[in-house]
Coordinates of C-alpha atoms and ligand atoms in Angstrom, one line a residue:
M267 CA 0.0 0.0 0.0
H268 CA 1.2 3.5 -0.9
S269 CA 1.5 5.8 2.1
I270 CA 0.5 9.5 1.9
S271 CA 1.6 12.5 3.8
I272 CA -0.4 14.2 6.5
K273 CA -0.3 17.4 4.5
D274 CA -1.8 15.6 1.6
I275 CA -4.5 14.1 3.9
L276 CA -5.5 17.4 5.4
T277 CA -5.7 19.1 2.0
R278 CA -7.5 16.3 0.1
K279 CA -9.5 14.8 3.0
P280 CA -10.1 11.4 1.4
L281 CA -12.9 10.4 3.8
G282 CA -13.9 6.8 3.9
E283 CA -10.8 5.7 2.1
K284 CA -8.3 3.3 3.4
I285 CA -4.9 5.0 3.7
E286 CA -1.5 4.5 5.1
I287 CA 0.7 7.0 7.0
K288 CA 4.3 6.9 8.3
G289 CA 5.6 9.2 11.0
W290 CA 6.7 9.8 14.6
L291 CA 4.5 9.7 17.6
K292 CA 4.0 13.0 19.4
T293 CA 1.7 11.8 22.2
R294 CA -0.4 8.9 23.3
R295 CA -3.5 9.2 25.4
D296 CA -5.4 6.1 26.6
S297 CA -9.1 5.8 27.3
K298 CA -11.3 2.9 28.0
D299 CA -11.5 1.1 24.7
F300 CA -8.9 2.8 22.6
S301 CA -5.8 5.0 22.6
F302 CA -5.5 8.4 20.8
L303 CA -2.2 8.7 19.0
E304 CA -1.0 12.1 17.7
I305 CA 1.4 11.5 14.8
N306 CA 3.5 13.9 12.8
D307 CA 5.4 13.2 9.6
G308 CA 7.1 16.6 9.1
S309 CA 5.1 17.4 5.9
C310 CA 3.2 20.1 7.8
L311 CA 2.8 21.5 11.3
A312 CA -0.4 19.6 12.0
N313 CA -0.5 16.1 13.5
I314 CA -3.0 13.5 12.5
Q315 CA -5.0 11.8 15.2
V316 CA -5.1 8.1 15.0
I317 CA -7.6 6.0 16.9
A318 CA -6.1 2.7 18.0
A319 CA -8.9 0.5 19.3
S320 CA -8.2 -2.1 22.0
A321 CA -9.4 -4.7 19.4
L322 CA -6.1 -4.3 17.5
K323 CA -4.2 -7.5 17.8
N324 CA -1.1 -5.8 19.1
Y325 CA -2.9 -3.3 21.3
Q326 CA -1.7 -4.8 24.6
D327 CA 1.8 -5.5 23.8
T328 CA 2.6 -2.7 21.4
V329 CA 0.1 0.3 21.4
L330 CA 0.1 0.5 25.2
H331 CA 3.9 0.8 25.1
L332 CA 4.2 3.5 22.5
H333 CA 6.0 6.7 23.6
T334 CA 6.9 10.1 22.2
G335 CA 9.4 9.7 19.4
C336 CA 8.9 6.2 18.2
S337 CA 8.4 5.8 14.5
L338 CA 5.2 4.1 13.1
L339 CA 3.3 2.9 10.2
V340 CA -0.5 3.0 10.4
Q341 CA -3.1 1.8 8.0
G342 CA -6.8 2.6 8.5
V343 CA -9.8 4.4 7.3
L344 CA -10.1 8.2 7.4
N345 CA -13.2 9.5 9.2
E346 CA -14.6 12.8 10.1
S347 CA -13.6 13.6 13.6
P348 CA -16.3 14.3 16.2
A349 CA -13.7 16.0 18.4
K350 CA -13.0 19.7 18.4
G351 CA -9.8 21.1 16.9
Q352 CA -9.4 18.6 14.1
E353 CA -11.5 17.6 11.1
V354 CA -10.4 14.1 10.4
E355 CA -9.1 11.1 12.3
L356 CA -7.6 7.8 11.2
H357 CA -9.2 4.6 12.6
A358 CA -6.3 2.2 12.6
D359 CA -6.7 -1.4 11.6
L360 CA -3.0 -2.0 11.4
L361 CA -0.1 -0.5 13.3
E362 CA 3.6 -1.3 13.1
V363 CA 6.6 0.1 14.9
Y364 CA 9.7 0.9 12.9
G365 CA 11.8 2.0 15.9
W366 CA 11.2 2.6 19.6
A367 CA 12.3 5.7 21.6
E368 CA 12.8 4.9 25.2
P369 CA 11.0 7.5 27.3
D370 CA 13.7 7.9 29.9
K371 CA 16.3 8.4 27.3
Y372 CA 14.6 10.3 24.5
P373 CA 15.3 14.0 25.2
L374 CA 12.3 15.4 23.5
Q375 CA 9.4 15.0 25.8
K376 CA 6.0 16.7 25.4
K377 CA 6.9 19.8 27.4
R378 CA 8.3 22.9 25.6
H379 CA 12.1 23.0 25.6
S380 CA 14.3 26.1 25.5
F381 CA 15.9 26.9 22.2
E382 CA 19.3 26.8 23.9
F383 CA 18.6 23.2 25.0
L384 CA 17.4 22.3 21.5
R385 CA 20.7 23.6 20.0
S386 CA 22.5 21.0 22.1
I387 CA 20.5 18.3 20.4
A388 CA 20.6 19.7 16.8
H389 CA 20.2 16.1 15.5
L390 CA 16.7 15.7 17.1
R391 CA 15.4 19.3 17.2
P392 CA 13.9 19.2 13.6
R393 CA 11.3 16.9 15.2
T394 CA 10.0 19.9 17.3
N395 CA 7.1 22.0 16.0
S396 CA 9.2 25.2 15.9
I397 CA 12.3 23.9 14.2
G398 CA 10.2 21.9 11.8
A399 CA 8.2 25.0 10.9
I400 CA 11.4 27.1 10.4
T401 CA 12.8 24.4 8.2
R402 CA 9.7 24.3 6.0
I403 CA 9.6 28.1 5.8
R404 CA 13.3 28.2 4.9
S405 CA 12.7 25.7 2.1
S406 CA 9.7 27.6 0.8
L407 CA 11.5 31.0 1.0
S408 CA 14.5 29.5 -0.9
F409 CA 12.1 28.5 -3.7
G410 CA 10.5 31.9 -3.5
V411 CA 13.9 33.5 -4.0
H412 CA 14.5 31.6 -7.2
K413 CA 11.0 32.2 -8.4
F414 CA 11.3 36.0 -7.9
F415 CA 14.5 36.2 -9.9
Q416 CA 13.7 33.7 -12.6
E417 CA 10.3 35.3 -13.3
R418 CA 12.2 38.6 -13.8
G419 CA 14.8 37.3 -16.2
F420 CA 17.7 37.0 -13.8
V421 CA 20.2 34.2 -14.5
Q422 CA 21.5 32.2 -11.6
V423 CA 25.3 32.1 -11.4
H424 CA 27.2 29.5 -9.3
T425 CA 30.1 31.6 -8.0
P426 CA 33.0 29.7 -6.5
I427 CA 33.2 28.8 -2.8
I428 CA 37.0 28.7 -2.8
T429 CA 38.6 31.9 -3.9
T430 CA 42.1 33.4 -4.1
S431 CA 41.1 37.0 -4.4
D432 CA 40.9 38.7 -1.0
C433 CA 37.5 39.9 -2.2
E434 CA 36.4 42.9 -0.4
G435 CA 37.8 42.5 3.1
A436 CA 34.2 41.9 4.2
G437 CA 35.5 40.2 7.3
E438 CA 38.1 37.7 8.2
M439 CA 38.4 34.7 5.9
F440 CA 38.8 31.0 6.5
R441 CA 42.0 29.8 4.9
V442 CA 41.8 26.7 2.7
S443 CA 45.2 25.3 2.3
I444 CA 46.8 22.0 1.9
P445 CA 50.3 21.2 0.6
L446 CA 50.5 20.0 -3.0
H447 CA 52.9 17.0 -3.5
S448 CA 54.2 16.0 -6.8
D449 CA 53.2 12.5 -7.9
M450 CA 56.6 11.2 -7.1
E451 CA 56.7 12.8 -3.8
K452 CA 53.3 11.5 -2.8
Q453 CA 54.9 8.1 -2.3
N454 CA 57.6 9.1 0.1
E455 CA 55.7 11.9 1.8
S456 CA 58.6 14.3 1.3
A457 CA 58.4 18.1 1.2
P458 CA 55.5 19.6 -0.7
V459 CA 56.1 21.4 -4.0
G460 CA 53.7 24.1 -3.0
D461 CA 50.3 25.2 -2.0
F462 CA 47.4 23.3 -3.6
F463 CA 46.1 26.3 -5.5
G464 CA 49.5 27.8 -6.1
K465 CA 48.7 30.7 -3.7
P466 CA 46.7 31.1 -0.5
A467 CA 43.0 30.4 -1.0
N468 CA 40.0 31.1 1.2
L469 CA 36.4 30.3 1.6
T470 CA 34.3 33.0 -0.1
V471 CA 33.0 35.9 1.9
S472 CA 30.8 37.1 -1.0
G473 CA 30.2 36.1 -4.6
Q474 CA 29.8 39.7 -5.7
L475 CA 33.0 40.3 -7.7
Q476 CA 32.4 37.1 -9.7
A477 CA 28.7 38.0 -10.1
E478 CA 29.8 41.3 -11.6
V479 CA 31.7 39.4 -14.2
Y480 CA 28.6 37.6 -15.3
A481 CA 26.3 40.7 -15.0
L482 CA 28.5 42.5 -17.5
A483 CA 27.7 39.7 -19.9
L484 CA 24.3 38.4 -19.1
G485 CA 22.7 41.6 -17.8
K486 CA 20.9 40.4 -14.7
V487 CA 22.3 37.7 -12.5
Y488 CA 22.0 36.4 -9.0
T489 CA 23.8 34.1 -6.7
F490 CA 22.4 32.2 -3.7
G491 CA 25.0 30.2 -1.8
P492 CA 26.9 29.7 1.4
T493 CA 29.2 32.4 2.6
F494 CA 31.9 32.2 5.3
R495 CA 33.2 34.8 7.7
A496 CA 35.7 34.1 10.4
E497 CA 34.5 37.1 12.4
N498 CA 34.7 36.4 16.1
S499 CA 31.4 37.9 16.9
N500 CA 29.2 36.0 19.2
T501 CA 26.0 37.9 18.5
S502 CA 22.5 36.7 17.7
R503 CA 23.0 38.1 14.2
H504 CA 26.2 36.5 13.0
L505 CA 27.2 33.0 11.8
A506 CA 30.5 31.8 10.6
E507 CA 28.7 30.1 7.7
F508 CA 25.6 31.7 6.3
W509 CA 23.7 31.9 3.1
M510 CA 23.6 35.0 1.0
I511 CA 21.5 36.1 -2.0
E512 CA 23.3 38.5 -4.3
P513 CA 21.7 40.0 -7.4
E514 CA 23.9 42.0 -9.7
M515 CA 22.5 44.2 -12.5
A516 CA 24.1 45.9 -15.5
F517 CA 22.8 49.2 -16.6
C518 CA 21.4 49.8 -13.1
D519 CA 21.9 52.7 -10.7
L520 CA 21.5 52.9 -6.9
A521 CA 17.9 54.0 -7.1
E522 CA 16.9 51.1 -9.3
N523 CA 18.9 48.8 -7.0
M524 CA 16.9 49.9 -4.0
T525 CA 13.6 49.5 -5.9
L526 CA 14.6 45.9 -6.7
A527 CA 15.6 45.2 -3.1
E528 CA 12.2 46.6 -1.8
S529 CA 10.1 44.6 -4.2
F530 CA 12.2 41.5 -3.5
L531 CA 11.6 41.7 0.2
K532 CA 7.9 42.4 -0.2
Y533 CA 7.6 39.5 -2.7
L534 CA 9.2 37.1 -0.2
I535 CA 6.9 38.3 2.7
G536 CA 3.9 37.9 0.5
Y537 CA 5.2 34.5 -0.6
V538 CA 5.4 33.0 2.8
L539 CA 2.2 34.5 4.0
E540 CA 0.5 32.8 1.1
N541 CA 2.4 29.5 1.2
N542 CA 3.4 29.0 4.9
K543 CA 0.5 30.5 6.8
D544 CA 0.2 27.6 9.3
D545 CA 3.9 27.6 10.1
I546 CA 4.0 31.4 10.5
Q547 CA 1.0 31.1 12.8
L548 CA 3.1 29.1 15.2
F549 CA 5.5 32.0 15.6
A550 CA 2.7 34.4 15.9
K551 CA 1.3 32.3 18.7
F552 CA 4.4 31.6 20.7
I553 CA 7.2 34.0 19.7
D554 CA 5.7 37.3 18.6
K555 CA 2.0 38.1 19.0
E556 CA 2.4 41.0 16.6
L557 CA 4.1 39.0 13.9
F558 CA 1.4 39.2 11.2
K559 CA 1.0 42.9 11.9
K560 CA 4.7 43.4 11.6
L561 CA 4.9 41.5 8.3
K562 CA 1.9 43.2 6.8
A563 CA 3.1 46.6 7.8
V564 CA 6.4 46.0 5.9
L565 CA 4.5 44.5 3.0
N566 CA 2.1 47.4 2.6
N567 CA 4.1 50.5 3.2
P568 CA 6.9 52.1 1.2
F569 CA 10.3 51.8 2.7
A570 CA 11.8 55.0 4.1
R571 CA 15.0 56.4 2.7
T572 CA 17.6 58.6 4.3
T573 CA 21.2 59.5 3.5
Y574 CA 23.9 58.5 6.0
S575 CA 24.6 62.2 6.7
D576 CA 20.9 62.9 7.5
A577 CA 20.8 59.8 9.7
V578 CA 23.8 60.9 11.7
A579 CA 22.2 64.3 12.2
I580 CA 19.0 62.6 13.4
L581 CA 20.9 60.5 15.8
E582 CA 23.0 63.4 17.1
K583 CA 19.9 65.5 17.7
S584 CA 17.9 62.6 19.3
G585 CA 19.3 63.3 22.7
K586 CA 19.6 59.5 23.2
V587 CA 22.7 58.3 24.9
F588 CA 24.3 55.5 22.9
D589 CA 27.1 53.1 24.1
F590 CA 29.0 54.1 20.9
P591 CA 28.6 57.8 20.3
V592 CA 27.8 58.8 16.8
R593 CA 29.6 61.4 14.6
W594 CA 30.0 61.7 10.9
G595 CA 32.4 59.1 9.7
V596 CA 31.8 56.3 12.1
D597 CA 29.9 53.1 11.0
F598 CA 26.6 52.5 12.6
Q599 CA 26.3 50.0 15.4
A600 CA 23.3 47.8 16.0
E601 CA 21.9 50.3 18.6
H602 CA 22.0 53.1 16.0
E603 CA 20.4 50.9 13.3
Q604 CA 17.7 49.8 15.8
F605 CA 17.0 53.3 16.9
L606 CA 16.6 54.5 13.3
C607 CA 14.1 52.0 12.2
E608 CA 12.3 51.5 15.5
E609 CA 12.1 55.0 16.9
V610 CA 12.6 57.3 13.9
F611 CA 11.2 55.7 10.8
N612 CA 9.0 53.1 12.3
G613 CA 9.8 50.5 9.7
P614 CA 12.4 49.5 7.1
V615 CA 14.8 52.2 6.1
F616 CA 17.4 52.5 3.4
V617 CA 20.5 54.4 4.5
T618 CA 22.5 55.6 1.5
D619 CA 25.7 57.5 0.6
Y620 CA 28.0 56.4 3.4
P621 CA 31.5 57.8 3.9
R622 CA 33.9 56.2 1.5
E623 CA 36.3 55.3 4.3
I624 CA 33.9 52.8 6.0
K625 CA 32.9 51.0 2.8
P626 CA 34.7 48.6 0.4
F627 CA 36.8 49.8 -2.5
Y628 CA 34.4 48.9 -5.3
M629 CA 31.6 51.3 -4.3
R630 CA 31.0 54.2 -6.7
L631 CA 32.4 57.5 -5.5
N632 CA 29.8 60.3 -5.4
N633 CA 30.4 63.8 -6.7
D634 CA 31.1 65.1 -3.2
N635 CA 34.3 63.0 -3.2
Q636 CA 33.4 62.0 0.4
T637 CA 30.6 59.5 0.1
V638 CA 29.9 56.4 -2.0
A639 CA 26.7 55.2 -3.7
A640 CA 26.1 52.6 -1.0
M641 CA 22.8 51.5 0.5
D642 CA 22.1 49.4 3.6
L643 CA 18.6 48.3 4.3
L644 CA 17.8 48.3 8.0
L645 CA 14.8 46.3 9.4
P646 CA 13.1 46.7 12.8
G647 CA 14.4 44.1 15.2
I648 CA 17.1 43.0 12.9
G649 CA 19.3 45.9 11.9
E650 CA 21.2 45.5 8.7
I651 CA 19.6 42.9 6.4
I652 CA 21.0 44.1 3.1
G653 CA 24.2 45.8 2.1
G654 CA 24.5 47.0 -1.5
S655 CA 25.9 49.7 -3.8
Q656 CA 26.3 51.0 -7.2
R657 CA 29.7 49.7 -8.3
E658 CA 32.6 52.0 -9.4
E659 CA 32.5 51.5 -13.2
R660 CA 35.1 54.2 -14.0
Y661 CA 38.6 52.6 -14.4
D662 CA 40.5 55.6 -13.2
F663 CA 38.4 56.1 -10.1
L664 CA 38.6 52.4 -9.2
V665 CA 42.4 52.2 -9.7
S666 CA 43.0 55.3 -7.6
R667 CA 40.9 54.0 -4.8
M668 CA 42.6 50.6 -4.9
K669 CA 46.0 52.3 -4.8
E670 CA 44.9 54.3 -1.7
L671 CA 44.0 51.0 0.0
N672 CA 47.3 49.3 -1.2
L673 CA 45.4 46.6 -3.0
D674 CA 47.4 44.5 -5.5
L675 CA 46.3 45.7 -8.9
E676 CA 47.8 42.6 -10.5
E677 CA 45.6 40.3 -8.4
Y678 CA 42.5 42.3 -9.5
S679 CA 43.5 42.7 -13.1
W680 CA 40.5 40.6 -14.2
Y681 CA 38.2 42.9 -12.2
L682 CA 39.8 46.0 -13.7
D683 CA 39.4 44.5 -17.2
L684 CA 35.6 44.8 -16.7
R685 CA 36.2 48.6 -16.6
N686 CA 38.5 48.5 -19.6
F687 CA 36.3 46.6 -21.9
G688 CA 32.7 47.7 -22.3
T689 CA 32.1 49.0 -18.8
V690 CA 28.6 50.0 -17.8
P691 CA 27.0 51.4 -14.7
H692 CA 26.0 48.4 -12.5
S693 CA 24.6 47.7 -9.1
G694 CA 23.8 44.9 -6.7
F695 CA 23.3 43.9 -3.1
G696 CA 23.6 41.1 -0.7
L697 CA 20.8 39.8 1.5
G698 CA 21.6 37.6 4.5
F699 CA 19.1 34.7 4.2
E700 CA 19.2 33.8 7.9
R701 CA 18.7 37.3 9.0
F702 CA 15.7 37.5 6.8
L703 CA 14.4 34.2 8.3
Q704 CA 14.8 35.8 11.7
F705 CA 12.7 38.7 10.5
I706 CA 10.0 36.4 9.1
T707 CA 9.7 34.3 12.2
S708 CA 10.8 36.8 14.9
M709 CA 13.2 34.2 16.2
N710 CA 15.7 35.9 18.4
N711 CA 18.8 33.9 17.7
I712 CA 20.2 33.3 14.2
R713 CA 21.5 29.8 15.3
D714 CA 17.9 28.7 15.4
V715 CA 17.0 29.4 11.7
I716 CA 19.8 27.4 10.1
P717 CA 19.9 23.6 10.5
F718 CA 23.4 23.2 11.8
P719 CA 24.9 26.6 13.0
R720 CA 28.6 27.2 12.8
T721 CA 29.9 29.8 15.2
P722 CA 33.1 30.5 17.0
G723 CA 33.9 27.4 19.1
S724 CA 31.1 25.3 17.6
A725 CA 30.8 23.3 14.5
S726 CA 29.3 20.1 15.8
Y727 CA 27.2 17.7 13.7
Ligands
ATP656 P1 27.2 43.4 9.7 O1 27.7 44.8 9.7 O2 25.8 43.2 10.2 O3 28.2 42.4 10.3 P2 28.2 43.3 7.0 O4 28.2 44.8 6.7 O5 29.5 42.7 7.3 O6 27.2 42.9 8.2 P3 27.7 42.6 4.3 O7 29.1 42.4 3.9 O8 27.1 43.9 3.8 O9 27.5 42.5 5.8 O10 26.8 41.3 3.8 C1 25.5 41.4 3.3 C2 24.5 40.8 4.2 O11 24.9 39.5 4.7 C3 24.3 41.6 5.5 O12 23.4 42.7 5.3 C4 23.7 40.6 6.4 O13 22.3 40.4 6.1 C5 24.4 39.3 6.0 N1 25.5 39.0 6.9 C6 26.7 39.5 7.0 N2 27.5 38.9 7.9 C7 26.8 37.9 8.4 C8 27.0 36.9 9.4 N3 28.2 36.8 9.9 N4 26.1 36.0 9.6 C9 24.9 36.1 9.0 N5 24.5 37.0 8.1 C10 25.5 37.9 7.8
MN657 MN1 27.1 45.7 5.2

């Protein structure tokens, strides 16, 4: 017999049909003539209720010994449920156990566990409602990201994970290096002939520079892949390994770049509200009572825009005392970002035109010679979710900036070539996928929106 998913059962409701399900037991409750079994198979948040009558031939020696966590196969007929809170129930006529889970050893009991505790059992936590829901939302959003770009004619580019260009200094890099032995030497394990890649290589901190190469040929491209930063920041917003989405567009200025970023975020919010309502509901119930309100407010209102200089003036005049005092020229800290979107603009805000000194070399210099065509998008409760810019497309400007920063022009000759041969104005941005998932779920810690978090001191599983 072919088994079907609980999601499928709850959508199609094949009443009166004999069906088969497979999943894990959440709870068992016994009454006089039967037991109620709540089973979940991960296909959706909802469980299915199974009625296991005492007439089942393995009722005494199996059903009455079932505990949270054991894996089951159940066959039976689907009926309308007389009970409140569920529409259907499955009347079992066959029940088999795949694997037991001893109640005094299985760490996931019915009570709610803290997210800290769940992190310590990352191999079992996907069986909880919350981590299961995040995982489904994550998968759906990932599909939504591709859908958004593909429907708009963007081409996905798989940029390398191992790079030898020191990219943009976007944070410390993880070195990838093993010695290269010649074939002869391999046998006797003698001294290496050199580095495997011929020069020091690292895990990528951003696919941007390579995405620019493809944007200047294919027009509109995007990347969506893992990114690595060896920053020793133990915050609830930073991971050593995270996923980033980076669109890059030729013939595109900063304003168009922001327009795309805004419609992208709104599309994704609309996408999960339409496709993952039940899972989002869980977070609205247990994590953030205002979640739907928050998401809809962002969906339905235009994002605010301010220049960096205006934002500094606002912060200076606010009278608020910050741990890190603000003045023109310093980068914003989380407290400033939060203040701007939560107290001043009451929603998402694009901050543009940052001082050139605090931004990477590739951002386009503005006419004031002080600022660059950068844009960061700040979200309430999150802070920076997107960092982007119009890129410097003028060869001379780019070279003089790189010289100021003592960058090796030879190393970047390929990047400079793009400005020598058919250069065009172009722009792009990077969106941190996990930070966006935090926004969508209101989850406080970024370690709970990625299956296996990597952070300083921790890369288990
Ligand atoms: P921050 O200042 O918050 O550390 P950043 O300026 O270094 O971020 P960018 O280089 O602009 O970040 O990267 C683009 C986006 O990637 C950020 O806006 C953020 O959403 C995400 N991001 C950056 N670093 C991390 C990290 N360590 N963990 C998770 N997401 C990150
Ligand atoms: Mn940034």
